[in-house]
XYZ file of C-alpha atoms in Angstrom:
761
model
C 93.361 -68.750 -46.964
C 90.622 -70.287 -44.882
C 87.971 -69.313 -47.411
C 90.106 -70.537 -50.268
C 90.477 -73.935 -48.614
C 86.710 -74.244 -48.646
C 86.709 -73.825 -52.386
C 84.483 -70.759 -52.471
C 83.976 -68.842 -55.672
C 84.846 -65.154 -55.887
C 81.259 -63.988 -55.557
C 80.798 -66.190 -52.509
C 83.945 -64.749 -50.922
C 82.818 -61.194 -51.509
C 79.440 -61.857 -49.966
C 80.937 -63.419 -46.869
C 83.734 -60.900 -46.509
C 81.418 -58.036 -47.263
C 78.615 -58.663 -44.820
C 77.467 -62.027 -43.613
C 80.357 -63.818 -41.934
C 81.319 -60.865 -39.756
C 83.385 -61.687 -36.713
C 81.495 -59.290 -34.563
C 81.407 -58.299 -30.925
C 78.808 -55.654 -30.297
C 78.719 -53.640 -27.104
C 75.257 -52.927 -25.748
C 75.251 -49.480 -24.229
C 72.604 -47.007 -23.252
C 74.880 -44.026 -23.593
C 76.130 -44.741 -27.095
C 73.159 -46.443 -28.754
C 69.874 -45.011 -29.877
C 67.020 -45.789 -27.520
C 64.390 -48.218 -28.766
C 60.880 -47.155 -27.765
C 58.708 -49.592 -29.710
C 59.303 -53.295 -30.317
C 56.525 -53.256 -32.953
C 55.282 -56.621 -31.710
C 52.937 -58.457 -34.073
C 51.446 -61.462 -32.294
C 49.791 -64.262 -34.269
C 47.936 -67.348 -33.117
C 50.872 -69.605 -34.035
C 53.287 -67.852 -31.680
C 54.801 -70.071 -29.005
C 53.408 -69.021 -25.634
C 54.244 -70.732 -22.340
C 53.687 -70.038 -18.659
C 57.235 -70.998 -17.789
C 60.689 -71.277 -19.293
C 61.721 -74.690 -20.572
C 64.007 -76.744 -18.332
C 65.861 -78.532 -21.132
C 67.985 -77.058 -23.897
C 66.110 -78.873 -26.669
C 62.818 -77.342 -25.535
C 64.198 -73.796 -25.422
C 62.871 -70.901 -27.493
C 64.867 -70.977 -30.768
C 66.352 -67.806 -32.254
C 68.783 -67.750 -35.160
C 69.939 -66.378 -38.495
C 71.746 -69.393 -40.064
C 75.156 -68.253 -38.763
C 74.510 -67.877 -35.030
C 71.708 -69.089 -32.814
C 70.381 -69.027 -29.289
C 68.077 -71.215 -27.210
C 66.318 -69.434 -24.351
C 65.540 -71.656 -21.354
C 66.116 -72.062 -17.627
C 68.666 -74.208 -15.807
C 68.585 -74.470 -12.023
C 66.420 -71.318 -11.797
C 68.909 -69.290 -13.917
C 67.850 -67.796 -17.236
C 70.114 -69.340 -19.876
C 70.961 -68.516 -23.489
C 72.627 -71.473 -25.218
C 74.766 -69.840 -27.907
C 75.930 -71.484 -31.091
C 77.514 -70.773 -34.439
C 77.340 -72.865 -37.609
C 81.105 -72.950 -38.242
C 82.172 -74.137 -34.787
C 83.766 -77.364 -35.958
C 86.539 -79.745 -35.060
C 87.815 -80.487 -38.560
C 90.585 -82.947 -37.732
C 90.820 -85.572 -40.473
C 89.636 -89.118 -39.922
C 92.917 -91.016 -40.148
C 91.306 -94.181 -41.480
C 89.888 -92.306 -44.485
C 93.260 -92.312 -46.144
C 95.982 -94.638 -47.261
C 96.307 -97.276 -49.935
C 93.104 -99.060 -48.955
C 90.932 -95.950 -49.008
C 89.324 -97.219 -52.185
C 85.992 -98.652 -53.192
C 87.866 -101.332 -55.095
C 89.323 -102.510 -51.757
C 85.807 -102.578 -50.299
C 84.509 -104.609 -53.253
C 87.311 -107.107 -52.812
C 86.205 -107.746 -49.224
C 82.557 -107.963 -50.265
C 83.422 -110.600 -52.816
C 85.507 -112.543 -50.296
C 82.752 -112.340 -47.670
C 85.260 -110.867 -45.216
C 83.667 -107.566 -44.308
C 85.015 -106.941 -40.793
C 88.159 -105.128 -42.033
C 85.933 -102.697 -43.928
C 83.827 -102.002 -40.850
C 86.938 -101.417 -38.752
C 88.450 -99.035 -41.276
C 85.412 -96.996 -42.278
C 82.512 -97.541 -39.860
C 84.019 -97.834 -36.404
C 85.953 -94.534 -36.343
C 82.729 -92.543 -36.794
C 81.186 -94.264 -33.781
C 84.251 -94.282 -31.551
C 86.118 -91.066 -32.340
C 84.751 -87.783 -31.090
C 86.001 -85.808 -34.083
C 85.483 -84.542 -36.668
C 82.315 -82.997 -35.310
C 80.244 -79.895 -34.801
C 80.993 -78.424 -31.368
C 78.913 -76.143 -29.106
C 79.573 -72.488 -28.311
C 78.825 -71.557 -24.718
C 75.981 -70.319 -22.569
C 75.142 -66.981 -21.035
C 73.337 -67.170 -17.717
C 71.526 -64.542 -15.709
C 70.753 -64.823 -12.005
C 67.300 -65.855 -10.889
C 64.862 -63.044 -11.546
C 61.865 -64.497 -9.741
C 58.822 -66.445 -10.860
C 58.141 -66.400 -14.588
C 54.692 -65.300 -15.689
C 54.866 -65.611 -19.474
C 57.215 -66.671 -22.293
C 56.346 -65.582 -25.822
C 58.090 -66.223 -29.137
C 56.798 -63.663 -31.625
C 57.215 -65.377 -34.992
C 56.692 -62.204 -37.023
C 59.376 -60.408 -35.042
C 61.675 -63.392 -34.454
C 61.870 -62.173 -30.884
C 61.464 -63.821 -27.483
C 59.747 -61.963 -24.677
C 59.852 -63.178 -21.081
C 57.941 -61.512 -18.263
C 58.239 -62.174 -14.555
C 55.534 -61.706 -11.961
C 57.596 -59.002 -10.291
C 57.347 -56.798 -13.392
C 60.750 -57.541 -14.966
C 60.658 -58.111 -18.723
C 63.163 -59.412 -21.240
C 63.228 -58.923 -24.993
C 65.890 -60.800 -26.920
C 66.543 -61.465 -30.600
C 69.263 -62.746 -32.886
C 69.931 -60.132 -35.545
C 68.612 -61.402 -38.875
C 71.828 -60.692 -40.779
C 74.639 -60.169 -38.293
C 76.262 -62.724 -35.957
C 75.010 -61.073 -32.792
C 72.172 -61.293 -30.313
C 70.635 -58.455 -28.300
C 68.991 -58.652 -24.882
C 67.082 -55.918 -23.078
C 65.803 -56.186 -19.493
C 63.373 -53.616 -18.150
C 62.136 -52.847 -14.637
C 65.110 -54.469 -12.931
C 65.430 -53.419 -9.271
C 69.199 -53.937 -9.206
C 71.959 -54.299 -11.799
C 71.996 -57.567 -13.778
C 75.356 -59.282 -14.182
C 75.438 -62.136 -16.700
C 77.899 -65.026 -16.602
C 79.443 -66.943 -19.473
C 79.311 -70.699 -18.890
C 81.842 -72.484 -21.119
C 81.365 -76.079 -22.231
C 83.332 -78.485 -20.047
C 86.142 -79.829 -22.189
C 88.288 -81.157 -19.338
C 87.084 -83.690 -16.789
C 88.155 -87.066 -15.479
C 85.149 -89.257 -16.164
C 83.347 -89.366 -19.485
C 80.082 -91.002 -20.399
C 79.217 -93.811 -22.755
C 80.485 -93.351 -26.304
C 77.313 -93.078 -28.389
C 77.060 -90.909 -31.520
C 73.243 -90.847 -31.297
C 72.892 -89.489 -27.779
C 76.135 -87.526 -28.165
C 79.685 -88.222 -27.077
C 81.230 -86.412 -24.115
C 83.033 -83.176 -25.026
C 86.036 -84.260 -22.964
C 86.833 -86.838 -25.644
C 87.931 -84.010 -27.930
C 91.035 -83.550 -25.773
C 90.876 -79.742 -25.570
C 92.411 -77.701 -22.811
C 89.714 -75.699 -21.073
C 89.420 -72.211 -22.542
C 89.930 -68.945 -20.718
C 87.249 -66.619 -19.390
C 88.317 -63.017 -18.905
C 85.989 -60.787 -16.905
C 86.100 -57.027 -16.920
C 83.571 -54.418 -15.929
C 80.470 -54.981 -18.076
C 82.434 -57.354 -20.358
C 83.194 -61.087 -20.508
C 85.423 -62.701 -23.118
C 85.639 -66.478 -23.450
C 88.340 -67.845 -25.750
C 88.460 -71.522 -26.611
C 91.248 -73.241 -28.514
C 90.144 -76.224 -30.550
C 91.928 -78.687 -32.770
C 94.979 -77.501 -34.669
C 94.724 -73.747 -35.336
C 90.988 -73.466 -34.777
C 89.581 -71.301 -32.011
C 86.422 -69.448 -31.174
C 85.322 -66.616 -28.918
C 82.135 -65.770 -27.074
C 81.822 -62.201 -25.874
C 79.108 -60.531 -23.827
C 78.908 -56.816 -23.102
C 76.142 -55.100 -21.166
C 75.207 -51.860 -19.483
C 72.949 -51.250 -16.474
C 71.270 -47.833 -16.352
C 68.116 -46.685 -14.512
C 66.377 -50.033 -14.080
C 67.385 -51.274 -17.518
C 70.055 -53.705 -18.691
C 70.944 -53.717 -22.374
C 73.536 -56.059 -23.796
C 74.822 -57.975 -26.756
C 76.502 -61.314 -27.212
C 78.486 -62.546 -30.172
C 80.153 -65.774 -31.211
C 83.105 -65.525 -33.585
C 85.047 -68.295 -35.265
C 88.623 -68.357 -36.488
C 87.201 -69.611 -39.789
C 85.742 -66.137 -40.304
C 88.054 -63.430 -41.692
C 87.093 -60.277 -39.787
C 88.641 -58.943 -36.580
C 86.307 -58.324 -33.661
C 87.586 -54.924 -32.575
C 86.703 -53.141 -35.823
C 83.207 -54.598 -35.668
C 82.742 -53.359 -32.099
C 83.180 -49.797 -33.253
C 80.644 -50.258 -36.040
C 78.197 -51.806 -33.600
C 78.413 -48.759 -31.318
C 77.611 -46.517 -34.255
C 74.610 -48.554 -35.387
C 72.889 -48.896 -32.018
C 70.003 -51.058 -30.850
C 67.258 -49.207 -32.700
C 69.076 -49.410 -36.007
C 69.900 -53.094 -35.606
C 66.364 -53.989 -34.631
C 64.985 -52.176 -37.671
C 67.377 -54.104 -39.930
C 66.208 -57.266 -38.226
C 62.528 -56.416 -38.747
C 63.111 -55.457 -42.372
C 64.436 -58.930 -43.098
C 61.614 -60.747 -41.330
C 58.895 -58.534 -42.787
C 60.192 -59.373 -46.250
C 60.557 -63.043 -45.395
C 56.975 -63.460 -44.180
C 55.595 -61.678 -47.243
C 57.100 -64.330 -49.525
C 54.267 -66.784 -48.839
C 51.679 -67.884 -46.312
C 49.088 -70.602 -45.840
C 45.885 -70.803 -43.841
C 44.368 -74.156 -42.879
C 41.461 -74.780 -40.471
C 43.425 -77.105 -38.192
C 45.043 -75.032 -35.444
C 47.636 -77.682 -34.577
C 48.870 -77.991 -38.161
C 48.716 -74.235 -38.728
C 50.853 -73.638 -35.655
C 53.317 -76.322 -36.646
C 53.591 -75.046 -40.222
C 54.161 -71.436 -39.218
C 56.826 -72.502 -36.745
C 58.532 -74.658 -39.377
C 58.737 -71.715 -41.758
C 60.006 -69.552 -38.901
C 62.724 -72.109 -38.187
C 63.592 -72.273 -41.874
C 64.045 -68.507 -41.902
C 66.252 -68.900 -38.837
C 68.634 -71.450 -40.367
C 68.833 -70.726 -44.111
C 70.416 -67.781 -45.917
C 71.704 -67.184 -49.412
C 75.352 -67.397 -48.407
C 75.178 -69.559 -45.316
C 76.317 -73.114 -44.965
C 73.570 -75.697 -45.553
C 71.205 -76.800 -42.815
C 73.037 -79.427 -40.774
C 71.312 -81.843 -38.408
C 70.684 -79.214 -35.715
C 71.887 -76.105 -37.600
C 72.609 -73.301 -35.073
C 71.060 -75.076 -32.078
C 73.777 -77.471 -30.962
C 73.187 -79.478 -27.796
C 73.929 -77.674 -24.530
C 74.293 -80.725 -22.293
C 78.038 -81.328 -22.028
C 78.020 -83.547 -25.085
C 78.542 -83.396 -28.792
C 75.286 -83.091 -30.735
C 73.447 -86.223 -31.936
C 75.238 -87.769 -34.908
C 77.944 -85.124 -34.435
C 75.679 -82.398 -35.827
C 77.111 -83.081 -39.258
C 75.815 -82.846 -42.807
C 73.893 -86.012 -43.640
C 73.255 -86.098 -47.380
C 71.514 -89.464 -47.259
C 68.213 -87.753 -46.373
C 68.622 -84.988 -43.813
C 69.872 -82.026 -45.833
C 67.627 -82.951 -48.744
C 64.404 -83.001 -46.726
C 65.400 -79.781 -44.992
C 65.034 -77.848 -48.241
C 61.787 -79.385 -49.481
C 59.629 -76.439 -48.293
C 61.823 -73.796 -49.931
C 60.430 -74.385 -53.429
C 56.649 -74.143 -53.119
C 57.278 -71.918 -50.084
C 58.824 -69.311 -52.397
C 62.116 -69.131 -50.529
C 64.556 -69.822 -53.332
C 66.931 -67.136 -52.125
C 67.307 -68.804 -48.740
C 67.585 -72.221 -50.433
C 70.453 -71.053 -52.621
C 72.869 -71.205 -49.681
C 72.616 -74.991 -49.984
C 73.471 -74.889 -53.670
C 76.200 -72.275 -53.269
C 78.041 -74.499 -50.804
C 77.669 -77.622 -52.937
C 78.978 -75.660 -55.894
C 81.854 -74.128 -53.925
C 83.012 -77.497 -52.582
C 83.261 -79.287 -55.939
C 87.045 -79.551 -55.754
C 86.741 -81.338 -52.405
C 84.214 -83.739 -53.938
C 86.355 -84.320 -57.012
C 89.292 -85.251 -54.828
C 87.083 -87.702 -52.938
C 85.778 -89.150 -56.209
C 89.234 -89.754 -57.648
C 90.686 -91.068 -54.403
C 87.895 -93.340 -53.202
C 86.097 -94.375 -56.381
C 89.099 -93.924 -58.694
C 86.803 -92.341 -61.258
C 86.283 -88.973 -62.891
C 83.118 -86.981 -62.394
C 81.428 -85.879 -59.204
C 80.538 -88.060 -56.229
C 79.728 -86.547 -52.844
C 80.117 -88.092 -49.384
C 76.760 -88.898 -47.811
C 78.075 -87.785 -44.416
C 80.529 -84.915 -44.426
C 82.101 -82.078 -42.489
C 81.544 -78.350 -42.760
C 84.099 -78.224 -45.557
C 82.800 -81.259 -47.451
C 85.221 -83.997 -46.410
C 83.952 -87.529 -45.839
C 83.445 -88.588 -42.212
C 82.877 -92.302 -42.660
C 80.173 -94.179 -40.839
C 78.134 -96.900 -42.486
C 79.743 -96.507 -45.890
C 76.918 -98.060 -47.862
C 75.231 -94.716 -47.227
C 77.880 -92.342 -45.896
C 79.857 -92.912 -49.090
C 77.005 -93.951 -51.370
C 77.562 -93.900 -55.105
C 74.342 -91.958 -55.781
C 74.444 -89.159 -53.200
C 75.369 -86.570 -55.820
C 72.361 -87.657 -57.870
C 69.972 -86.807 -55.028
C 71.737 -83.493 -54.407
C 71.492 -82.768 -58.126
C 67.718 -82.768 -57.758
C 67.977 -79.542 -55.777
C 69.811 -77.827 -58.641
C 67.083 -79.122 -60.936
C 64.259 -77.951 -58.660
C 65.801 -74.500 -58.273
C 65.866 -74.176 -62.047
C 62.338 -75.514 -62.518
C 60.801 -73.255 -59.864
C 62.787 -70.153 -60.858
C 62.840 -70.701 -64.644
C 66.242 -69.013 -64.456
C 68.044 -69.824 -67.697
C 71.311 -68.316 -66.479
C 71.262 -70.569 -63.432
C 70.573 -73.534 -65.704
C 73.498 -72.685 -67.956
C 76.037 -71.613 -65.341
C 75.265 -73.817 -62.333
C 72.559 -76.444 -62.684
C 73.580 -78.276 -65.826
C 77.351 -78.176 -65.151
C 76.777 -79.702 -61.692
C 74.296 -82.295 -62.938
C 76.472 -83.172 -65.928
C 79.504 -83.868 -63.756
C 77.446 -86.029 -61.396
C 76.028 -87.905 -64.383
C 79.515 -88.442 -65.780
C 80.505 -90.148 -62.551
C 77.564 -92.568 -62.672
C 78.252 -93.244 -66.328
C 81.809 -94.193 -65.324
C 80.754 -96.082 -62.209
C 78.071 -98.231 -63.824
C 78.745 -101.180 -66.098
C 76.834 -103.286 -68.591
C 75.858 -106.665 -67.154
C 75.243 -110.001 -68.898
C 71.638 -108.992 -69.669
C 72.801 -105.828 -71.395
C 71.595 -103.571 -68.566
C 73.550 -100.697 -67.057
C 73.993 -101.385 -63.332
C 76.205 -100.768 -60.326
C 78.369 -103.750 -59.455
C 77.321 -103.432 -55.807
C 74.405 -101.388 -54.616
C 72.785 -100.260 -51.351
C 69.593 -98.745 -49.953
C 69.597 -96.543 -46.826
C 69.607 -97.982 -44.236
C 68.550 -101.518 -45.038
C 70.539 -104.166 -43.135
C 72.505 -101.381 -41.440
C 76.228 -101.686 -42.119
C 76.438 -105.465 -42.524
C 77.758 -107.368 -45.507
C 74.127 -108.102 -46.348
C 73.590 -104.378 -46.936
C 75.549 -104.683 -50.185
C 73.202 -105.876 -52.935
C 74.445 -107.623 -56.049
C 71.230 -106.581 -57.798
C 70.833 -102.833 -58.201
C 68.539 -101.427 -55.517
C 65.535 -99.311 -56.385
C 67.180 -96.503 -54.432
C 70.301 -96.420 -56.581
C 68.317 -97.222 -59.718
C 65.768 -94.441 -59.288
C 68.460 -91.859 -58.485
C 70.568 -92.915 -61.473
C 67.520 -92.863 -63.733
C 66.470 -89.463 -62.431
C 69.951 -88.027 -62.895
C 70.200 -89.162 -66.525
C 66.649 -87.900 -67.119
C 67.262 -84.379 -65.828
C 70.663 -84.214 -67.525
C 68.905 -84.937 -70.819
C 66.163 -82.390 -70.102
C 68.648 -79.681 -69.197
C 70.882 -80.366 -72.183
C 67.867 -80.267 -74.473
C 66.770 -76.924 -73.013
C 70.269 -75.587 -73.710
C 70.056 -76.908 -77.277
C 72.829 -79.432 -76.621
C 71.076 -82.112 -78.625
C 73.968 -84.568 -78.789
C 74.479 -84.480 -75.041
C 70.746 -84.802 -74.429
C 70.657 -87.873 -76.640
C 73.634 -89.361 -74.831
C 72.009 -89.078 -71.402
C 68.720 -90.428 -72.703
C 70.501 -93.412 -74.213
C 72.214 -94.178 -70.911
C 68.894 -93.999 -69.104
C 67.335 -96.420 -71.576
C 69.986 -98.990 -70.622
C 68.891 -99.122 -66.975
C 66.870 -102.101 -65.698
C 63.233 -101.967 -64.605
C 62.242 -101.373 -60.987
C 62.294 -104.409 -58.733
C 58.729 -105.297 -57.675
C 57.400 -107.810 -55.187
C 54.693 -110.373 -55.889
C 51.976 -107.752 -55.346
C 53.555 -105.152 -57.594
C 55.039 -102.955 -54.846
C 58.517 -101.492 -55.013
C 61.080 -103.747 -53.328
C 64.458 -102.764 -51.964
C 66.024 -104.881 -54.695
C 65.147 -107.958 -56.694
C 64.077 -110.660 -54.253
C 64.168 -108.317 -51.229
C 60.634 -106.963 -50.660
C 59.600 -104.372 -48.116
C 58.151 -106.686 -45.479
C 59.070 -105.105 -42.170
C 58.788 -101.580 -40.811
C 61.657 -99.227 -41.638
C 62.149 -95.486 -41.147
C 63.843 -94.654 -44.469
C 61.617 -95.130 -47.528
C 64.660 -95.488 -49.761
C 62.982 -98.071 -51.973
C 60.173 -95.622 -52.819
C 62.311 -92.709 -54.055
C 60.800 -93.063 -57.538
C 57.423 -92.044 -56.087
C 58.620 -89.186 -53.940
C 60.680 -87.066 -54.023
C 61.832 -87.937 -57.537
C 58.391 -88.179 -59.137
C 59.480 -90.761 -61.705
C 56.250 -92.604 -60.968
C 53.258 -90.270 -60.984
C 49.744 -91.070 -59.816
C 48.083 -89.042 -62.538
C 49.723 -91.160 -65.241
C 47.377 -93.983 -64.245
C 48.110 -97.473 -65.500
C 51.219 -99.268 -64.306
C 52.591 -96.258 -62.424
C 49.454 -95.906 -60.337
C 49.385 -99.631 -59.589
C 52.989 -99.560 -58.350
C 52.375 -96.482 -56.195
C 49.200 -97.926 -54.717
C 50.834 -101.257 -53.870
C 53.925 -99.587 -52.402
C 51.960 -97.339 -50.066
C 49.738 -100.245 -49.049
C 52.849 -102.208 -48.059
C 54.112 -99.288 -45.974
C 50.795 -99.185 -44.133
C 50.542 -102.945 -43.820
C 53.876 -103.339 -42.051
C 53.198 -100.219 -40.055
C 55.206 -97.524 -38.325
C 56.874 -99.670 -35.665
C 60.308 -98.387 -36.655
C 59.352 -95.055 -38.167
C 60.737 -91.785 -36.886
C 59.059 -88.405 -37.153
C 60.464 -87.686 -40.587
C 58.951 -90.982 -41.801
C 55.455 -89.674 -41.037
C 56.241 -86.367 -42.734
C 57.639 -88.130 -45.812
C 54.646 -90.481 -45.897
C 52.320 -87.466 -45.838
C 54.090 -86.061 -48.900
C 53.616 -89.362 -50.720
C 49.957 -89.511 -49.735
C 49.467 -85.986 -51.045
C 51.023 -87.005 -54.359
C 48.238 -89.604 -54.699
C 45.664 -86.873 -53.943
C 44.830 -88.637 -50.667
C 44.120 -85.652 -48.464
C 42.795 -87.743 -45.602
C 45.943 -89.878 -45.498
C 48.255 -86.876 -45.680
C 46.286 -85.075 -42.965
C 46.402 -88.071 -40.629
C 50.174 -88.511 -41.030
C 50.898 -84.824 -40.440
C 48.752 -84.701 -37.325
C 50.598 -87.725 -35.968
C 53.901 -85.985 -36.620
C 52.862 -82.796 -34.847
C 51.150 -84.542 -31.936
C 53.637 -87.318 -31.249
C 57.094 -86.533 -32.610
C 57.654 -82.916 -31.619
C 58.709 -81.242 -28.404
C 56.710 -78.298 -26.985
C 58.878 -75.827 -28.932
C 57.999 -77.781 -32.157
C 61.473 -79.354 -32.560
C 61.357 -82.773 -34.238
C 62.630 -85.313 -31.691
C 62.812 -88.400 -33.960
C 61.067 -90.770 -31.552
C 57.455 -90.946 -30.355
C 57.145 -88.555 -27.415
C 53.457 -89.207 -26.816
C 53.565 -92.706 -25.350
C 50.774 -93.738 -27.709
C 52.712 -96.373 -29.619
C 53.128 -94.509 -32.885
C 56.670 -95.914 -33.030
C 58.936 -98.162 -30.999
C 61.507 -95.397 -31.244
C 60.926 -93.341 -28.132
C 64.278 -91.556 -27.867
C 64.554 -87.791 -28.469
C 67.600 -86.748 -30.496
C 66.610 -83.445 -32.085
C 67.119 -83.041 -35.849
C 65.479 -80.625 -38.285
C 64.676 -82.594 -41.454
C 61.362 -83.908 -40.110
C 60.245 -80.370 -39.316
C 60.840 -79.138 -42.830
C 59.428 -82.247 -44.510
C 56.258 -81.560 -42.515
C 56.022 -78.053 -43.990
C 56.493 -79.467 -47.476
C 53.651 -81.904 -46.785
C 51.262 -79.029 -46.068
C 52.358 -77.344 -49.296
C 51.830 -80.538 -51.318
C 48.258 -80.679 -50.040
C 47.615 -77.131 -51.246
C 49.531 -76.868 -54.523
C 51.304 -79.280 -56.866
C 53.207 -78.649 -60.091
C 55.766 -81.457 -60.292
C 54.310 -82.756 -63.582
C 54.359 -79.243 -65.107
C 50.602 -79.243 -64.584
C 49.451 -76.910 -61.850
C 46.882 -78.250 -59.373
C 45.234 -76.131 -56.685
C 44.026 -77.809 -53.468
C 44.843 -81.264 -54.897
C 44.940 -83.204 -51.611
C 42.943 -81.722 -48.766
C 40.664 -83.597 -46.346
C 36.932 -83.098 -46.319
C 37.080 -81.274 -42.996
C 39.089 -78.471 -44.608
C 36.100 -76.599 -45.984
C 37.950 -73.312 -45.679
C 41.597 -72.896 -46.618
C 43.780 -70.471 -48.511
C 47.350 -69.737 -49.474
C 49.220 -66.743 -50.787
C 52.189 -66.699 -53.150
C 53.103 -70.359 -53.128
C 55.484 -71.014 -55.997
C 54.886 -73.475 -58.828
C 57.303 -74.839 -61.392
C 57.601 -72.479 -64.322
C 58.060 -69.491 -61.973
C 54.367 -68.980 -61.224
C 53.248 -67.432 -57.934
C 49.865 -68.789 -56.978
C 47.257 -67.657 -54.442
C 43.921 -69.370 -53.872
C 40.911 -69.312 -51.568
C 38.543 -72.131 -50.645
C 35.276 -71.404 -48.837
C 32.487 -73.720 -47.741
C 34.087 -76.662 -49.487
C 34.602 -74.954 -52.853
C 37.486 -73.109 -54.477
C 36.269 -69.578 -55.090
C 39.315 -67.815 -56.512
C 42.774 -68.399 -57.929
C 45.355 -65.744 -58.753
C 48.478 -66.586 -60.731
C 51.420 -64.303 -61.416
C 53.774 -65.360 -64.196
C 57.295 -64.182 -63.403
C 58.962 -65.398 -66.605
C 56.129 -65.709 -69.113
C 56.089 -69.486 -69.348
C 53.179 -71.482 -70.742
C 50.571 -72.220 -68.090
C 48.863 -75.600 -67.808
C 46.275 -75.622 -65.018
C 43.727 -78.152 -63.887
C 40.729 -75.964 -63.142
C 39.827 -76.235 -59.459
C 36.270 -75.323 -60.449
C 35.338 -78.051 -62.917
C 38.468 -80.128 -63.560
C 38.978 -78.954 -67.130
C 42.469 -78.183 -68.444
C 43.269 -74.509 -68.846
C 46.163 -73.723 -71.197
C 47.443 -70.212 -71.626
C 50.520 -68.483 -72.942
C 51.614 -65.887 -70.432
C 53.740 -62.767 -70.562
C 56.361 -61.882 -67.946
C 54.658 -60.158 -65.040
C 51.171 -61.095 -66.208
C 48.598 -61.678 -63.472
C 45.715 -64.045 -64.087
C 42.627 -63.942 -61.886
C 40.193 -66.853 -62.012
C 36.942 -66.927 -60.110
C 34.461 -69.746 -59.837
C 33.478 -69.518 -63.485
C 34.790 -71.273 -66.582
C 37.077 -68.828 -68.417
C 36.749 -68.351 -72.142
């Protein structure tokens, strides 16, 4: 019933019921598990290595598998694992998102009357003032002080954290790659180790300031404090949440001959399995078996692609971003939320409620999956969007009173709208941006079945909504009656534009464009013509006096802002391409100059990462390199988490706060990939945007559109080799990295092409 309410398809249900969403408690035992003699550690230079444990949860060592996660750190001299699970949610409905006035037509009426306060009270204020709906934390496991730490090491290849103490005690801990459990193994312990489960504090008299950015106090949820049951070598914490929801955290351990081996698990009532049956299976598998399963996943994951750049800071950051992506994305997981499986462990709700922000955050989080050759992990995003279509359709009919598919820009685990600044949290074009990910999956996989069965049906329904939502104005142009651009003018009346914004325009144009392309590929000529005709009715982009993209007609970009919503046509949509030259290049050049002119005063970390991607698209390797170094140096915590604000004190932004979110991390990784390989115009370019100082660089198995896997090597400032594998036998169009000529070749499925620094016949 729970799965059905989420709208999951049959295949999705089988996958979850069969393996991934296991409600599992695993007992760590020496006597009934196979001994593990070799951790098979594979250190690399990008591993995180520290001389001490972090003293803040958001600087902890991150471990995860997209369903459960752990942060390893120290609080008040105690070793602490902050445990989390992706489906720990308070899903109570937002009362104000209902009723007769829960309609965009009611909003438009107030816009027209200039009386916007009732709209803010109904839709915006509840998000800021109500604690729920929201992601909620799990609990923590603490171990008594073990002495002075000597070394902390996150092995990226193994997805394992090792801690050693000066007294000889060692810890190895990992989150199983495919099961909702975590193992911990202490060696050389002089006396038995007894862990403690520390529940979140849900009941207390005084609560802090209500602030969705820094996190609201957990006590505002109104829960009764859960129960902690302690037995010999076993602790069970049960927490009742809103309505029928509950979750459990269980820890079991065994002390034998100077060793302590244990397992923790977090289970949610949203998952179908019973814990007791999984305990028995866990005993049978044992530590050695589980660790081998874990290694098998990560060995396969790391073989999918790799990059090598001569800047140690950027190399370290990139490798850690791809490690984090492997820790939070799976084929049948929920999408990457703001913090994924690393919810705040500070007595508060996570920043911005840890929800699913589709006005930028989820989209940027999946940018590195395409060129990074991680389409399988990316498909969890698409599977959830596909599974929740009925929820979106209900929202579309209720709020917009239209047919088709619109998607809330801010939503819960199960896809329901959460409110907030509705210009963006209930934007009319959110589904258009999400449609791009269906399009990109098709383009990079060249999977015709996916195109036919998933991509085009989703895109078509989103396009139908915008066809119904737009109207023909007095000039004969197809426009939205009221438009917006994240997050310009915040949630004020001024944030509603009578002229269509470039944000809404570019997304609408892109959606009609890809709908036409997909329909044409499927030989649906009439439908392709229909979408092309709709696109032709759209107005031109709004430009300022210098030819740069404006937010809307008469509203130029003339002050710093973190969200480059006006420049969507440049990146990520690629409607304006540098290599086209002419008017497109002039617009791109002027737009980027305006961004630099007004500076990064109100940029966050993701702004620098996004800007680097745009610079790479103009083949400006120096500009991309500079922006990415600023991101890594100034906007990341020691564990590489993106902290939004400038942490360096060097004035790279007036935002100096530190709410942790993931989208900046993954946009950074995509920026590195854009510097090394581009294929967004169906023309493949190798090393298109690298700085002069990168005389030596290489990459292996980056993916290009058309289902090509590409590897290349650059030495002493010159490209010396390129290898291309054609998965599907598509036509290859390559700009030669040797002399700039165009290489065209028909390929066969599985064909491998090797090019050295010579001009091929």
